[in-house]
PDB file of C-alpha atoms in Angstrom:
ATOM      1  CA  MET D1409       0.000   0.000   0.000  1.00  0.00           C
ATOM      2  CA  SER D1410       1.463   3.384  -0.940  1.00  0.00           C
ATOM      3  CA  SER D1411       1.654   6.259   1.483  1.00  0.00           C
ATOM      4  CA  GLU D1412      -1.208   7.963  -0.379  1.00  0.00           C
ATOM      5  CA  GLN D1413      -3.502   4.987   0.280  1.00  0.00           C
ATOM      6  CA  THR D1414      -2.569   4.557   3.911  1.00  0.00           C
ATOM      7  CA  PRO D1415      -5.425   5.786   6.071  1.00  0.00           C
ATOM      8  CA  ALA D1416      -4.585   8.485   8.551  1.00  0.00           C
ATOM      9  CA  ALA D1417      -4.432   7.579  12.209  1.00  0.00           C
ATOM     10  CA  PRO D1418      -7.772   8.102  13.928  1.00  0.00           C
ATOM     11  CA  GLU D1419      -8.023  11.473  15.594  1.00  0.00           C
ATOM     12  CA  THR D1420      -8.695  11.749  19.287  1.00  0.00           C
ATOM     13  CA  ALA D1421     -11.433  13.855  20.811  1.00  0.00           C
ATOM     14  CA  ALA D1422      -8.750  16.217  22.165  1.00  0.00           C
ATOM     15  CA  SER D1423      -7.432  17.019  18.673  1.00  0.00           C
ATOM     16  CA  ARG D1424     -10.897  17.390  17.119  1.00  0.00           C
ATOM     17  CA  PRO D1425     -12.084  21.026  16.944  1.00  0.00           C
ATOM     18  CA  ARG D1426     -15.122  21.825  19.059  1.00  0.00           C
ATOM     19  CA  ARG D1427     -16.988  23.058  15.996  1.00  0.00           C
ATOM     20  CA  VAL D1428     -16.780  19.597  14.447  1.00  0.00           C
ATOM     21  CA  THR D1429     -17.954  17.986  17.676  1.00  0.00           C
ATOM     22  CA  TYR D1430     -20.879  20.409  17.934  1.00  0.00           C
ATOM     23  CA  ALA D1431     -21.840  19.820  14.290  1.00  0.00           C
ATOM     24  CA  ALA D1432     -21.731  16.062  14.900  1.00  0.00           C
ATOM     25  CA  ALA D1433     -23.908  16.459  17.984  1.00  0.00           C
ATOM     26  CA  LEU D1434     -26.500  18.482  16.050  1.00  0.00           C
ATOM     27  CA  CYS D1435     -26.561  15.901  13.238  1.00  0.00           C
ATOM     28  CA  ALA D1436     -26.964  13.101  15.766  1.00  0.00           C
ATOM     29  CA  LEU D1437     -29.769  15.030  17.462  1.00  0.00           C
ATOM     30  CA  GLU D1438     -31.612  15.340  14.149  1.00  0.00           C
ATOM     31  CA  GLY D1439     -31.103  11.652  13.421  1.00  0.00           C
ATOM     32  CA  LEU D1440     -32.396  10.641  16.832  1.00  0.00           C
ATOM     33  CA  ALA D1441     -35.414  12.932  16.401  1.00  0.00           C
ATOM     34  CA  LEU D1442     -36.193  11.220  13.087  1.00  0.00           C
ATOM     35  CA  VAL D1443     -35.913   7.788  14.717  1.00  0.00           C
ATOM     36  CA  ALA D1444     -38.191   8.899  17.563  1.00  0.00           C
ATOM     37  CA  GLY D1445     -40.726  10.292  15.070  1.00  0.00           C
ATOM     38  CA  GLY D1446     -40.595   7.062  13.081  1.00  0.00           C
ATOM     39  CA  VAL D1447     -41.126   4.903  16.149  1.00  0.00           C
ATOM     40  CA  TRP D1448     -43.992   7.156  17.262  1.00  0.00           C
ATOM     41  CA  MET D1449     -45.656   6.868  13.826  1.00  0.00           C
ATOM     42  CA  LEU D1450     -45.142   3.105  13.869  1.00  0.00           C
ATOM     43  CA  VAL D1451     -46.768   2.751  17.275  1.00  0.00           C
ATOM     44  CA  LEU D1452     -49.699   4.936  16.201  1.00  0.00           C
ATOM     45  CA  GLY D1453     -50.033   2.992  12.958  1.00  0.00           C
ATOM     46  CA  VAL D1454     -50.046  -0.397  14.645  1.00  0.00           C
ATOM     47  CA  THR D1455     -52.432   0.638  17.420  1.00  0.00           C
ATOM     48  CA  GLY D1456     -54.595   2.905  15.221  1.00  0.00           C
ATOM     49  CA  GLY D1457     -57.399   2.155  12.800  1.00  0.00           C
ATOM     50  CA  PRO D1458     -56.862  -0.229   9.866  1.00  0.00           C
ATOM     51  CA  ASP D1459     -57.443   2.579   7.311  1.00  0.00           C
ATOM     52  CA  ASP D1460     -54.261   4.388   8.328  1.00  0.00           C
ATOM     53  CA  ARG D1461     -52.104   1.393   9.201  1.00  0.00           C
ATOM     54  CA  GLN D1462     -50.280   0.930   5.888  1.00  0.00           C
ATOM     55  CA  GLN D1463     -49.631   4.643   5.411  1.00  0.00           C
ATOM     56  CA  ALA D1464     -48.395   5.066   8.989  1.00  0.00           C
ATOM     57  CA  VAL D1465     -46.074   2.069   8.767  1.00  0.00           C
ATOM     58  CA  THR D1466     -44.686   3.282   5.424  1.00  0.00           C
ATOM     59  CA  GLY D1467     -44.129   6.773   6.853  1.00  0.00           C
ATOM     60  CA  ALA D1468     -42.489   5.345   9.948  1.00  0.00           C
ATOM     61  CA  VAL D1469     -40.099   3.158   7.978  1.00  0.00           C
ATOM     62  CA  THR D1470     -39.267   6.122   5.735  1.00  0.00           C
ATOM     63  CA  LEU D1471     -38.402   8.316   8.726  1.00  0.00           C
ATOM     64  CA  ILE D1472     -36.250   5.621  10.299  1.00  0.00           C
ATOM     65  CA  VAL D1473     -34.355   5.054   7.039  1.00  0.00           C
ATOM     66  CA  LEU D1474     -33.924   8.819   6.560  1.00  0.00           C
ATOM     67  CA  ALA D1475     -32.428   8.978  10.062  1.00  0.00           C
ATOM     68  CA  LEU D1476     -29.450   6.978   8.801  1.00  0.00           C
ATOM     69  CA  LEU D1477     -28.097   9.940   6.810  1.00  0.00           C
ATOM     70  CA  PRO D1478     -27.547  12.350   9.719  1.00  0.00           C
ATOM     71  CA  LEU D1479     -26.503   9.541  12.059  1.00  0.00           C
ATOM     72  CA  LEU D1480     -23.835   8.306   9.646  1.00  0.00           C
ATOM     73  CA  ALA D1481     -22.731  11.887   9.019  1.00  0.00           C
ATOM     74  CA  ALA D1482     -22.400  12.470  12.768  1.00  0.00           C
ATOM     75  CA  ARG D1483     -20.278   9.372  13.166  1.00  0.00           C
ATOM     76  CA  GLY D1484     -18.088  10.425  10.243  1.00  0.00           C
ATOM     77  CA  LEU D1485     -17.679  13.924  11.649  1.00  0.00           C
ATOM     78  CA  LEU D1486     -16.579  12.529  14.996  1.00  0.00           C
ATOM     79  CA  GLY D1487     -13.983  10.436  13.152  1.00  0.00           C
ATOM     80  CA  LEU D1488     -12.909  13.493  11.103  1.00  0.00           C
ATOM     81  CA  ARG D1489     -13.803  11.773   7.838  1.00  0.00           C
ATOM     82  CA  SER D1490     -13.912  14.237   4.948  1.00  0.00           C
ATOM     83  CA  TRP D1491     -16.823  12.426   3.258  1.00  0.00           C
ATOM     84  CA  SER D1492     -19.090  13.152   6.226  1.00  0.00           C
ATOM     85  CA  ARG D1493     -19.504  16.859   5.556  1.00  0.00           C
ATOM     86  CA  GLY D1494     -21.515  16.265   2.363  1.00  0.00           C
ATOM     87  CA  PRO D1495     -24.293  14.196   3.981  1.00  0.00           C
ATOM     88  CA  ALA D1496     -24.315  16.546   6.974  1.00  0.00           C
ATOM     89  CA  VAL D1497     -24.784  19.619   4.759  1.00  0.00           C
ATOM     90  CA  ILE D1498     -27.457  17.845   2.678  1.00  0.00           C
ATOM     91  CA  THR D1499     -29.349  17.003   5.867  1.00  0.00           C
ATOM     92  CA  GLN D1500     -29.326  20.645   6.972  1.00  0.00           C
ATOM     93  CA  VAL D1501     -30.352  21.935   3.544  1.00  0.00           C
ATOM     94  CA  MET D1502     -33.304  19.508   3.567  1.00  0.00           C
ATOM     95  CA  ALA D1503     -34.242  20.558   7.105  1.00  0.00           C
ATOM     96  CA  VAL D1504     -34.613  24.261   6.276  1.00  0.00           C
ATOM     97  CA  PRO D1505     -37.736  23.930   4.043  1.00  0.00           C
ATOM     98  CA  VAL D1506     -39.242  21.441   6.498  1.00  0.00           C
ATOM     99  CA  ALA D1507     -38.740  23.965   9.307  1.00  0.00           C
ATOM    100  CA  TYR D1508     -40.220  26.723   7.138  1.00  0.00           C
ATOM    101  CA  ASN D1509     -43.342  24.637   6.512  1.00  0.00           C
ATOM    102  CA  LEU D1510     -43.667  23.945  10.224  1.00  0.00           C
ATOM    103  CA  LEU D1511     -43.445  27.683  10.884  1.00  0.00           C
ATOM    104  CA  GLN D1512     -46.354  28.286   8.485  1.00  0.00           C
ATOM    105  CA  ALA D1513     -48.675  26.014  10.490  1.00  0.00           C
ATOM    106  CA  ASP D1514     -51.214  27.393  12.940  1.00  0.00           C
ATOM    107  CA  SER D1515     -50.550  24.782  15.555  1.00  0.00           C
ATOM    108  CA  VAL D1516     -48.077  23.432  18.058  1.00  0.00           C
ATOM    109  CA  ALA D1517     -45.752  22.703  15.116  1.00  0.00           C
ATOM    110  CA  ILE D1518     -44.444  26.275  15.266  1.00  0.00           C
ATOM    111  CA  PRO D1519     -42.072  25.634  18.214  1.00  0.00           C
ATOM    112  CA  ALA D1520     -40.798  22.521  16.419  1.00  0.00           C
ATOM    113  CA  GLY D1521     -40.187  24.651  13.319  1.00  0.00           C
ATOM    114  CA  ILE D1522     -38.269  27.220  15.345  1.00  0.00           C
ATOM    115  CA  ALA D1523     -36.120  24.516  16.941  1.00  0.00           C
ATOM    116  CA  LEU D1524     -35.461  22.747  13.645  1.00  0.00           C
ATOM    117  CA  MET D1525     -34.557  26.003  11.874  1.00  0.00           C
ATOM    118  CA  ALA D1526     -32.171  26.970  14.687  1.00  0.00           C
ATOM    119  CA  VAL D1527     -30.473  23.559  14.635  1.00  0.00           C
ATOM    120  CA  ALA D1528     -30.199  23.494  10.829  1.00  0.00           C
ATOM    121  CA  VAL D1529     -28.751  26.997  10.547  1.00  0.00           C
ATOM    122  CA  ALA D1530     -26.335  26.444  13.437  1.00  0.00           C
ATOM    123  CA  ALA D1531     -25.149  23.149  11.959  1.00  0.00           C
ATOM    124  CA  LEU D1532     -24.681  24.720   8.515  1.00  0.00           C
ATOM    125  CA  VAL D1533     -22.591  27.523  10.006  1.00  0.00           C
ATOM    126  CA  LEU D1534     -20.457  24.985  11.867  1.00  0.00           C
ATOM    127  CA  LEU D1535     -20.049  22.759   8.801  1.00  0.00           C
ATOM    128  CA  VAL D1536     -18.889  25.474   6.394  1.00  0.00           C
ATOM    129  CA  ASN D1537     -16.533  27.052   8.919  1.00  0.00           C
ATOM    130  CA  GLY D1538     -12.893  27.190   7.843  1.00  0.00           C
ATOM    131  CA  GLU D1539     -11.702  25.360  10.947  1.00  0.00           C
ATOM    132  CA  THR D1540     -14.085  22.489  10.215  1.00  0.00           C
ATOM    133  CA  THR D1541     -12.974  22.364   6.593  1.00  0.00           C
ATOM    134  CA  ARG D1542      -9.300  22.192   7.595  1.00  0.00           C
ATOM    135  CA  ALA D1543      -9.953  19.586  10.301  1.00  0.00           C
ATOM    136  CA  LEU D1544     -11.732  17.362   7.791  1.00  0.00           C
ATOM    137  CA  GLY D1545      -8.923  17.798   5.261  1.00  0.00           C
ATOM    138  CA  ILE D1546     -11.181  19.301   2.611  1.00  0.00           C
ATOM    139  CA  ARG D1547      -9.361  21.355  -0.002  1.00  0.00           C
ATOM    140  CA  GLY D1548     -11.005  23.672  -2.469  1.00  0.00           C
ATOM    141  CA  PRO D1549     -11.025  23.075  -6.199  1.00  0.00           C
ATOM    142  CA  GLY D1550      -7.625  23.326  -7.843  1.00  0.00           C
ATOM    143  CA  ARG D1551      -5.709  22.977  -4.575  1.00  0.00           C
ATOM    144  CA  ASN D1552      -3.370  20.016  -4.772  1.00  0.00           C
ATOM    145  CA  ALA D1553      -1.937  18.232  -1.786  1.00  0.00           C
ATOM    146  CA  GLU D1554       1.531  19.473  -0.953  1.00  0.00           C
TER     147      GLU D1554
END
């Protein structure tokens, strides 16, 4: 194996910038919220009326599968894997319109929309920060390794 193919030694929590740790925590929080929502929909679907059962189960499975993206991104961020920033950013970009729609509701969904928007914007700021980019070893276009 050449030196270019040799994986870097795993980083310790002490050498990982706080911004990366915070971004990972926010991604994990979103993933866990999706899992909780999926489990809640599954329980309601199984215990609810037969008309809604198939739709609720399908929605629940969808939420649980969607939770894999931010959870895997969080794990990658904690390991300082450069690939993890892409899924983390995609998750936040998808969360912004969802939060906006929640804010348009005339119900108890408004506080959830506020929380989701705050988490998504904070995570985006942390993910595009220069310190995060350097820690993950992401170089801009046209910048060769030296």
